[in-house]
Coordinates of C-alpha atoms and ligand atoms in Angstrom, one line a residue:
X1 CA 205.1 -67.3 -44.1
X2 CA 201.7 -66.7 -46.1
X3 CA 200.2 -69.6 -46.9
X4 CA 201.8 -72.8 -45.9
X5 CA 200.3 -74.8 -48.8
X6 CA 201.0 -72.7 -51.9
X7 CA 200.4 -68.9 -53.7
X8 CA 196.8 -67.9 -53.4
X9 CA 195.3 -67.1 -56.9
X10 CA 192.4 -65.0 -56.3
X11 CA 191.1 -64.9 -59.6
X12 CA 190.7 -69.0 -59.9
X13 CA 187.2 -69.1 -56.7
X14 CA 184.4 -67.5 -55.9
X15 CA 183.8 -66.0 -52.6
X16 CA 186.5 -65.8 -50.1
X17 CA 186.2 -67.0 -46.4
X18 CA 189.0 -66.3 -43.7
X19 CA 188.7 -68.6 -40.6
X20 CA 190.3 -68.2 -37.5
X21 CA 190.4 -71.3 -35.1
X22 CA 190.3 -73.3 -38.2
X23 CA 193.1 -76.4 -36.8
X24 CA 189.8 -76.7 -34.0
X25 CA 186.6 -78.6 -34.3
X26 CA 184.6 -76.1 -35.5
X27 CA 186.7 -74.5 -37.9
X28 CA 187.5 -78.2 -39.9
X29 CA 183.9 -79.1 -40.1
X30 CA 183.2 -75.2 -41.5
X31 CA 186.4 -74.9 -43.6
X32 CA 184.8 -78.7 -45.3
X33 CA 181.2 -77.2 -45.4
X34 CA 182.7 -74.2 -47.3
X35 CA 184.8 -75.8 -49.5
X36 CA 181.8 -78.0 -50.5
X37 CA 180.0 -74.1 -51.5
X38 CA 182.8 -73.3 -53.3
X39 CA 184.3 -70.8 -51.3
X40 CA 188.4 -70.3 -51.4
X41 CA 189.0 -70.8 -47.9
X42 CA 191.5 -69.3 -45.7
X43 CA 192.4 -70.1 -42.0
X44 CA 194.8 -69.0 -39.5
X45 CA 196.9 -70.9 -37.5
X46 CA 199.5 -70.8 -34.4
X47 CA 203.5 -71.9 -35.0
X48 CA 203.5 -75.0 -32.5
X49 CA 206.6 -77.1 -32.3
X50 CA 204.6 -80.1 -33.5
X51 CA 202.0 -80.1 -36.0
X52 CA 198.6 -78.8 -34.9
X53 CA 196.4 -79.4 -38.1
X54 CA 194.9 -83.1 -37.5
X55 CA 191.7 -81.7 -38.0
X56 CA 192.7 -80.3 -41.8
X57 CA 194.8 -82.7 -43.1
X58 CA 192.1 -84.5 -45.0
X59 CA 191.6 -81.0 -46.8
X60 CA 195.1 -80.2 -47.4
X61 CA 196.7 -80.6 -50.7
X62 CA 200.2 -80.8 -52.2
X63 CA 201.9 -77.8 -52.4
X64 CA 202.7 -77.9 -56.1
X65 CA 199.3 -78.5 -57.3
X66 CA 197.3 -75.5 -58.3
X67 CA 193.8 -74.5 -58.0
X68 CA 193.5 -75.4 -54.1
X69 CA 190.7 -74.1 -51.9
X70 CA 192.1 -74.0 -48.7
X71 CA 195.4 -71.7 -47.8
X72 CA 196.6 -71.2 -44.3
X73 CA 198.4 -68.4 -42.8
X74 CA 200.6 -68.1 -39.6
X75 CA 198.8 -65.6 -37.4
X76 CA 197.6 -65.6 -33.9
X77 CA 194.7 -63.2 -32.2
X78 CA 196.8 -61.9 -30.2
X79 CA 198.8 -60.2 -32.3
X80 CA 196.9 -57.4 -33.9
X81 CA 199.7 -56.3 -37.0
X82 CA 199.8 -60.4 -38.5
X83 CA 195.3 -60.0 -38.6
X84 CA 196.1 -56.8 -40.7
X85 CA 198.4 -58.4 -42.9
X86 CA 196.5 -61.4 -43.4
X87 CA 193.3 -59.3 -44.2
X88 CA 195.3 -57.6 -46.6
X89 CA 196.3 -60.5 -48.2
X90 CA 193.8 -62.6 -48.6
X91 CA 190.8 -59.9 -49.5
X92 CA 188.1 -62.0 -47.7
X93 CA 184.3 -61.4 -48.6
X94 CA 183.5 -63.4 -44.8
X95 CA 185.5 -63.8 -41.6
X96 CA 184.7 -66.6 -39.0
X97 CA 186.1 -65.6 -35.6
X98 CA 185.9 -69.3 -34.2
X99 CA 189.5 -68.8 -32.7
X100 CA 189.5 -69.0 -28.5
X101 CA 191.5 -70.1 -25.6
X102 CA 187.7 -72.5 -25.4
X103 CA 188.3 -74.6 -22.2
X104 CA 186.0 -73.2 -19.5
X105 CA 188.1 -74.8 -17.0
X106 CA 191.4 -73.6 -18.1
X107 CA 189.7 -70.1 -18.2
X108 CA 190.3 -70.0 -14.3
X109 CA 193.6 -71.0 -14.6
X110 CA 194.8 -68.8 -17.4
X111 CA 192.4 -65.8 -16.9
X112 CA 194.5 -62.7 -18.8
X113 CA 195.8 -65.3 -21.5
X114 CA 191.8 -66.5 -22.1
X115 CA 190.9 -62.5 -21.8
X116 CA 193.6 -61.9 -24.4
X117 CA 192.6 -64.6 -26.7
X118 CA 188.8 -64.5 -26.6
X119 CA 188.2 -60.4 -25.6
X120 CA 190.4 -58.8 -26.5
X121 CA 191.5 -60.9 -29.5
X122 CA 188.1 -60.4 -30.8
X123 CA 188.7 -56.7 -30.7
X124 CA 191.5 -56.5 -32.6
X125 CA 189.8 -58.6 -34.9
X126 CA 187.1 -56.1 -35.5
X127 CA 189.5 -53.3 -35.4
X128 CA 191.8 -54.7 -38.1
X129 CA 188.8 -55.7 -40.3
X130 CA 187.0 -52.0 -39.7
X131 CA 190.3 -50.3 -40.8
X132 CA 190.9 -52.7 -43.9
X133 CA 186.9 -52.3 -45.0
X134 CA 188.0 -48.6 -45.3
X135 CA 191.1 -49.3 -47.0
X136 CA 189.6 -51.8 -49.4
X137 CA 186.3 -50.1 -50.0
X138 CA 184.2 -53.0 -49.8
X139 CA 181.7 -54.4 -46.7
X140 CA 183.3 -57.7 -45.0
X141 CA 180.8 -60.1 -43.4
X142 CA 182.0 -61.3 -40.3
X143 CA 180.9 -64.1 -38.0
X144 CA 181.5 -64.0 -34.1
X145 CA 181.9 -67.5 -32.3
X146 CA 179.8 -67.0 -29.2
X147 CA 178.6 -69.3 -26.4
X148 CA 175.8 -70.4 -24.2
X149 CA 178.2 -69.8 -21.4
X150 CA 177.3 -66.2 -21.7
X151 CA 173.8 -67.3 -20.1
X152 CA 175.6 -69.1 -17.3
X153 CA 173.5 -69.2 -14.4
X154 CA 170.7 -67.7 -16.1
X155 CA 167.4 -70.3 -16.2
X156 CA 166.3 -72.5 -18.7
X157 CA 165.1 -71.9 -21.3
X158 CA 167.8 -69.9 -22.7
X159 CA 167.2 -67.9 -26.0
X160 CA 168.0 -64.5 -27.4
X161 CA 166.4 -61.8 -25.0
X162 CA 167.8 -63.9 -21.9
X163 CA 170.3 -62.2 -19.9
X164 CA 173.8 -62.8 -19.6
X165 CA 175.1 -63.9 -15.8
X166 CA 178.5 -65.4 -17.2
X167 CA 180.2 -68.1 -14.4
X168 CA 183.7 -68.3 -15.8
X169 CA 186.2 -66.2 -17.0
X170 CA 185.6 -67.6 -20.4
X171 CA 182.1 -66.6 -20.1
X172 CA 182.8 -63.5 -19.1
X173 CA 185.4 -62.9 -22.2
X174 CA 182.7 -64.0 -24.3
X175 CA 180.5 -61.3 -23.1
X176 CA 182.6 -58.7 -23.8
X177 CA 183.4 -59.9 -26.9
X178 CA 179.3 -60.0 -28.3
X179 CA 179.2 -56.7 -26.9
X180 CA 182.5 -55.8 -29.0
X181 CA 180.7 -56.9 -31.9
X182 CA 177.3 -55.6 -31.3
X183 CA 179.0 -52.2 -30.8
X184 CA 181.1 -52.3 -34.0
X185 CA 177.8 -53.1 -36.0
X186 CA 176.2 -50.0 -34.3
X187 CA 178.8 -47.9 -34.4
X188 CA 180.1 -48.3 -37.6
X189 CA 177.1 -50.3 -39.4
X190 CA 179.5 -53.8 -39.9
X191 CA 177.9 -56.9 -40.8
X192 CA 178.8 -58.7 -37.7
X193 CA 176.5 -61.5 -36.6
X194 CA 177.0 -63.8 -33.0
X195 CA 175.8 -67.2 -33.3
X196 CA 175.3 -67.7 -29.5
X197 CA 176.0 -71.5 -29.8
X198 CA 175.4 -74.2 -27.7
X199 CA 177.7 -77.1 -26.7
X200 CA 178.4 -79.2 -30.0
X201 CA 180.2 -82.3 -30.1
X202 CA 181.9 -84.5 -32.6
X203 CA 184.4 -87.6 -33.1
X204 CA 186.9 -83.9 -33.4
X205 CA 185.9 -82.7 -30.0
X206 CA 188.7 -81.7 -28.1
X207 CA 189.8 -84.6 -25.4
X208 CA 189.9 -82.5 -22.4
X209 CA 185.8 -81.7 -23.3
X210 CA 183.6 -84.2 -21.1
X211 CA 182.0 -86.0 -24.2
X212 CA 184.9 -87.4 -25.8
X213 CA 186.1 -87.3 -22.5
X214 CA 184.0 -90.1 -21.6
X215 CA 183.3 -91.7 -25.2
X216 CA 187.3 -92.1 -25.4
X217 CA 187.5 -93.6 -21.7
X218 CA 184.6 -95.8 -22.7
X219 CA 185.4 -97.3 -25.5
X220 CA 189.2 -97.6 -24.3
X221 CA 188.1 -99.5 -21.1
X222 CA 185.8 -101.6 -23.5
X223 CA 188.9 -102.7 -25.3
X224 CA 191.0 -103.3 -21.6
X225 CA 193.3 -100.3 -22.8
X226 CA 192.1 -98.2 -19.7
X227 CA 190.3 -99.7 -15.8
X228 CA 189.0 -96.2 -14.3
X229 CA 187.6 -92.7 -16.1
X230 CA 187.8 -89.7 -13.3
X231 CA 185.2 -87.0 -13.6
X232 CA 183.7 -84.0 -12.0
X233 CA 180.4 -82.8 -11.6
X234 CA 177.6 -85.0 -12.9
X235 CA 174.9 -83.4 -12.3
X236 CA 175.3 -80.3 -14.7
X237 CA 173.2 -80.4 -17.9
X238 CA 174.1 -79.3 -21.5
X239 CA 172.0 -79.0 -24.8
X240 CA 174.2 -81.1 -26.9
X241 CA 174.3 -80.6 -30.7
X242 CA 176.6 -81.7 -33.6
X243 CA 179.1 -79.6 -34.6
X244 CA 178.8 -80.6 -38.3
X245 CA 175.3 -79.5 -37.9
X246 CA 176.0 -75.8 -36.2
X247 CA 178.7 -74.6 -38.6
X248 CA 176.2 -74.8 -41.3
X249 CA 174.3 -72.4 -39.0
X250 CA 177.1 -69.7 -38.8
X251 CA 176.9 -69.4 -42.9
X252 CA 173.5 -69.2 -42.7
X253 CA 174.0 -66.2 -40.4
X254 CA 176.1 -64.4 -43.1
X255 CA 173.8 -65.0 -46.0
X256 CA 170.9 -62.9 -44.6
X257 CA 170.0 -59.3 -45.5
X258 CA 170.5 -58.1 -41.9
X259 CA 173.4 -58.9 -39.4
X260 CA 171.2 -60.5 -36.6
X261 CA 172.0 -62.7 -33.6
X262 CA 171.3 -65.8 -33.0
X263 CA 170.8 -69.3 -30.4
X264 CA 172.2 -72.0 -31.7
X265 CA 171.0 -75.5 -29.9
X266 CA 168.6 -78.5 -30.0
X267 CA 166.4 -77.6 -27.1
X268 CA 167.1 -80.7 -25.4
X269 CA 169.3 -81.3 -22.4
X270 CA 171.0 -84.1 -20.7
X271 CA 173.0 -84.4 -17.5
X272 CA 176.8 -85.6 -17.9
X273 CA 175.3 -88.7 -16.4
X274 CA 172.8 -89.0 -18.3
X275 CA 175.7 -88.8 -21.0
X276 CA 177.6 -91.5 -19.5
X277 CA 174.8 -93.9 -18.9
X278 CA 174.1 -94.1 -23.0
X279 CA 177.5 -94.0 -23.7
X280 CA 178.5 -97.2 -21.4
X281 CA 175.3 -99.1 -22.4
X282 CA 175.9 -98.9 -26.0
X283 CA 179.1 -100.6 -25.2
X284 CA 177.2 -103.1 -22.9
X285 CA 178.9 -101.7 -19.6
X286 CA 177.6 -100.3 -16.7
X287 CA 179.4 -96.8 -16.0
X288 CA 179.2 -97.3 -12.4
X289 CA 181.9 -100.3 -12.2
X290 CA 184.4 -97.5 -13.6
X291 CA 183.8 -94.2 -12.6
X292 CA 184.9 -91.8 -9.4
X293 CA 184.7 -88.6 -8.8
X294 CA 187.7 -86.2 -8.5
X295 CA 187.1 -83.3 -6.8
X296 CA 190.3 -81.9 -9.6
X297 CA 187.8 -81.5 -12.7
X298 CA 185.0 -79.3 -10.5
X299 CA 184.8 -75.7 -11.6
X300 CA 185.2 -73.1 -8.9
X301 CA 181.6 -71.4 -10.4
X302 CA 179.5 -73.6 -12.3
X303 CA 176.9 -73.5 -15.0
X304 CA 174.1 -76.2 -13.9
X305 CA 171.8 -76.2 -16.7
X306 CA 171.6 -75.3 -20.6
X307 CA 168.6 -75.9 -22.6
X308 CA 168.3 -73.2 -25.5
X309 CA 165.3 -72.6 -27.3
X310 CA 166.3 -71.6 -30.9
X311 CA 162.9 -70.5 -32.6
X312 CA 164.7 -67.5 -34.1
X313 CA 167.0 -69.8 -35.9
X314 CA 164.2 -72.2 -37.2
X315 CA 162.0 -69.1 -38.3
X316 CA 164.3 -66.8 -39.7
X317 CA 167.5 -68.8 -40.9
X318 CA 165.8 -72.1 -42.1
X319 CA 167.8 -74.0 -39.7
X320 CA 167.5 -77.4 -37.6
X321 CA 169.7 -79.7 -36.3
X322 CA 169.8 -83.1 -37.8
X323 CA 171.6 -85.3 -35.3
X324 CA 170.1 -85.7 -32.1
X325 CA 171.6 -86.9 -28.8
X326 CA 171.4 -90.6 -29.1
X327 CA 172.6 -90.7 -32.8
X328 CA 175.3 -88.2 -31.4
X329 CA 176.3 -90.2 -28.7
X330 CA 176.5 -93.3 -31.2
X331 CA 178.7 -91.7 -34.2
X332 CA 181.1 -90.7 -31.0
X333 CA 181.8 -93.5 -29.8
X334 CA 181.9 -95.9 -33.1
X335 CA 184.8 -93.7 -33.9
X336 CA 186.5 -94.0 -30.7
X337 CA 186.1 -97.6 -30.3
X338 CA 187.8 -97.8 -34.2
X339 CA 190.8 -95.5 -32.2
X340 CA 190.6 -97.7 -29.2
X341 CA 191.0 -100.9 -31.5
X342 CA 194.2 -99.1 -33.2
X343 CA 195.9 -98.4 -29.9
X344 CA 195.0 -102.5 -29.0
X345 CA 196.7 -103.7 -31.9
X346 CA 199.9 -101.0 -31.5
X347 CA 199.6 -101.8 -28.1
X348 CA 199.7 -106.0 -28.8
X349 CA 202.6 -105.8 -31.1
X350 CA 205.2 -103.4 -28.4
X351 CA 204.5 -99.7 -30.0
X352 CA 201.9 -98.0 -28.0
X353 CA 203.0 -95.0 -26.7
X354 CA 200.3 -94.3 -23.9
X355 CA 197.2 -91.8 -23.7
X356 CA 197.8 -88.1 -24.2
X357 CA 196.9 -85.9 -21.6
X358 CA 193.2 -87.1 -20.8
X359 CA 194.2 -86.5 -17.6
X360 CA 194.4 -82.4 -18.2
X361 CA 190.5 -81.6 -18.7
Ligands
NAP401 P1 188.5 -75.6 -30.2 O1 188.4 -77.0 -30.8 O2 189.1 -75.4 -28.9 O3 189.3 -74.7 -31.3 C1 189.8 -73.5 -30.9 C2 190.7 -72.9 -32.1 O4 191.2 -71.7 -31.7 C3 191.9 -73.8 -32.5 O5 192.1 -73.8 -33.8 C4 193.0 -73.1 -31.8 O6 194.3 -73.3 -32.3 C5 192.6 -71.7 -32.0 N1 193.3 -70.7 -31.1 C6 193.3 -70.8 -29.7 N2 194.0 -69.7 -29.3 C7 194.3 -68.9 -30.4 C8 195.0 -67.7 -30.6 N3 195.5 -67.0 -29.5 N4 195.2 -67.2 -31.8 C9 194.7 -67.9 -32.9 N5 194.1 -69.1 -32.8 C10 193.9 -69.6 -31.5 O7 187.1 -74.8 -30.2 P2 185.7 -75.2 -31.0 O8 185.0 -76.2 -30.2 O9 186.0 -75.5 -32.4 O10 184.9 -73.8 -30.8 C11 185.1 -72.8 -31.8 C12 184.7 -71.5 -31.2 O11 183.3 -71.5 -30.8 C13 185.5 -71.0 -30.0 O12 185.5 -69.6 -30.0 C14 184.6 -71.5 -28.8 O13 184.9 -70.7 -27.7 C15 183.2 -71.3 -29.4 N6 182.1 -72.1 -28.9 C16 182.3 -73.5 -28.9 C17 181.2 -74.3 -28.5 C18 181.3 -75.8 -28.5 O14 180.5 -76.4 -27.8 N7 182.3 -76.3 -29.2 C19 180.0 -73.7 -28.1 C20 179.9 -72.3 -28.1 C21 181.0 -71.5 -28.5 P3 195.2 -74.7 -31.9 O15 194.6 -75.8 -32.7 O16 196.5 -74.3 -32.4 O17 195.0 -74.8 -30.4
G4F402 O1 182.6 -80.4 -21.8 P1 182.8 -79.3 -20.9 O2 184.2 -79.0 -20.5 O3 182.1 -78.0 -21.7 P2 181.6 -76.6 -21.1 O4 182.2 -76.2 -19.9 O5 180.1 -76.7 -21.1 O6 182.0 -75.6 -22.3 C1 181.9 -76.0 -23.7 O7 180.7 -75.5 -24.1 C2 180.5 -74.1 -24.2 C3 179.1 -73.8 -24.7 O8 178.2 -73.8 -23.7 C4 181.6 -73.5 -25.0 F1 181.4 -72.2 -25.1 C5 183.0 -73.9 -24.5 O9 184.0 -73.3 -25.3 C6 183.1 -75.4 -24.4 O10 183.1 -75.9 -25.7 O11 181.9 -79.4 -19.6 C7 180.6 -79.7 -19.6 C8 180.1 -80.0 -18.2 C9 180.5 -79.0 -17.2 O12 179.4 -78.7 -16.3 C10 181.6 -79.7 -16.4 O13 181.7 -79.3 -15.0 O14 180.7 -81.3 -17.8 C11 181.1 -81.1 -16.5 N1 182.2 -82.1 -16.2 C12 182.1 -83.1 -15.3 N2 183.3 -83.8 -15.3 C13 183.4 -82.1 -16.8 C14 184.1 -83.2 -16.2 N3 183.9 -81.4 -17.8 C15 185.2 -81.7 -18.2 N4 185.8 -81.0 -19.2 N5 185.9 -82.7 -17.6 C16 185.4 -83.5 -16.6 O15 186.1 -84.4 -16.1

């Protein structure tokens, strides 16, 4: 199937964006910010045998109504024929790559499938849109979803001329997928740019991510739904941003004259425990009555400490962020503790189901 929501009518928009990873944080906040510029937007999204599009559903529209911005399309990056299709169909002027198997821990569980997804995916991303630009006649912007990760063990601060020493294999898939795309821009002059983003987080982060993580435990243990939150490593220290902030960032990237890299961060960093020690206080608790280590959420490599410095951004792209960690800490966890009080009242009147999978990440 096409488009899941209805016939796409090309002539009715302006420009045309094609997002993969669209169903994931990232790609809701971007397909919104898009939307809001007008763009016809386009994502691609897996068959799963429940629905995957939480994230979208405030941007989805009935079927029969005309005129719609956003249109999805089955696909998947590891299939290289359904990108070529899809490109073909939807005749985008921009392409996000934003789609990953993104769970560094995971990554060392599922090496070739993360490899697949994030490498070599990536490549036949590039591939297909290479072949179709010839086809079509026309240059497509494209936008590669890269990662602090890539820096790894490399020290602080972390900005564009740093070198990569990648700690995971979802680091090191990410490095071979900037390279992909620096090479496709030299080889073949592409517009392909890398935001080299740092972590950003959101009331969409994925659960298994140690923010939400710890702002869903929180506020759940706040409202008696939940007595102990298990974690890892403490100590390791991440430039936290917001997402809503950073997509705005990728856009930017595609708007200049010159496909350029660029870091993507605040320039501030905080330990995870530094994370859980605003998160708990906000709610009035000490996180020290309710947390324990398990030795189950430690990475076999790990990357100690992020702190990017993203003067390129400010100079050449305009671009700040807006939220900063305590405001980000605080729009988390007012909307978990809404989510908390929903499962409290389900949970009062017999329907509560139980927490999903917390325990995974
Ligand atoms: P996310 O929430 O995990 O979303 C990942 C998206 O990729 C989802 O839509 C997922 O679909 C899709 N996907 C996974 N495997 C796929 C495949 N084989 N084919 C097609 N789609 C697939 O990630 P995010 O936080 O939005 O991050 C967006 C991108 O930026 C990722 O590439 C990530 O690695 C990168 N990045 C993220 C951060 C960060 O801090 N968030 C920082 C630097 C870079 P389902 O919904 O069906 O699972
Ligand atoms: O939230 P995390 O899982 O994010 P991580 O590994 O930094 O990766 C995220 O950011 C990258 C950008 O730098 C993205 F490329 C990537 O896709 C993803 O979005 O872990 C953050 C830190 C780690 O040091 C981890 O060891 O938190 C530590 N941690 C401690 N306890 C934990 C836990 N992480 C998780 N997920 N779960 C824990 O229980």
């Amino acid at each position: 199937m096409d488009n899941i929501i209805n016939k796409t009518d090309n002539s009715l928009r302006g420009k045309r964006a094609l997002i993969t990873g669209i169903t994931g944080q990232d790609g809701s906040y971007l397909a919104e910010f898009l939307i809001s510029q007008g763009y016809q937007v386009h994502g691609i999204i897996r068959r799963t045998s429940i629905f995957n599009t939480d994230r979208i559903d405030h941007l989805y529209q009935d079927p029969h109504q005309s005129n719609l911005p956003l249109y999805l399309h089955y696909g998947d990056l590891t299939d290289g024929t359904g990108l070529r299709r899809i490109l073909q169909r939807v005749e985008p002027d921009e392409v996000y790559n934003l789609a990953a198997q993104s769970h560094v821990k995971v990554s060392f569980e599922q090496p070739e499938y993360t490899a697949d997804t994030v490498a070599m995916g990536t490549l036949r991303l590039l591939e297909a849109l290479r072949d179709y630009m010839e086809v079509a006649g026309k240059q497509v912007r494209m936008y590669q979803a890269a990662s602090s990760e890539m820096f790894g063990a490399s020290p602080p601060p972390q900005n564009e001329s740093t070198p990569f020493y990648p700690r995971s294999p979802y680091a090191v898939s990410k490095v071979a997928a900037y390279w992909y795309a620096k090479n496709y821009r030299e080889a073949y002059g592409m517009f392909v740019a890398s935001g080299i983003l740092f972590n950003h987080e959101s009331p969409r982060r994925g659960e298994t991510f140690v923010t939400r993580k710890i702002s869903r435990a929180a506020t759940r243990i706040k409202m008696g739904l939940q007595d102990r939150l298990y974690l890892g490593n403490l100590d390791a220290k991440r430039d936290w941003g917001f997402a809503g902030d950073y997509v705005k960032a990728m856009w930017l990237m595609l708007q200049q004259d010159e496909p350029e890299d660029f870091v993507i961060c605040t320039g501030e960093s905080h330990s995870v425990r530094e994370f859980l020690e605003e998160c708990f206080s906000y709610l009035d608790l000490r996180w020290q009555d309710y947390v324990s280590i398990d030795q189950r959420y430690f990475r076999p490599s790990e990357v100690d400490y992020l702190q990017g410095d993203a003067s390129r951004a400010r100079e050449k792209l305009g671009w700040s962020p807006q939220v900063n960690f305590k405001e980000l800490v605080k729009m988390m966890v007012d909307h978990d503790f809404d989510l908390a009080r929903q499962e409290k009242i389900l949970q009062d009147a017999g329907h509560y189901k139980g927490i999903r999978g917390i325990a995974y990440g």
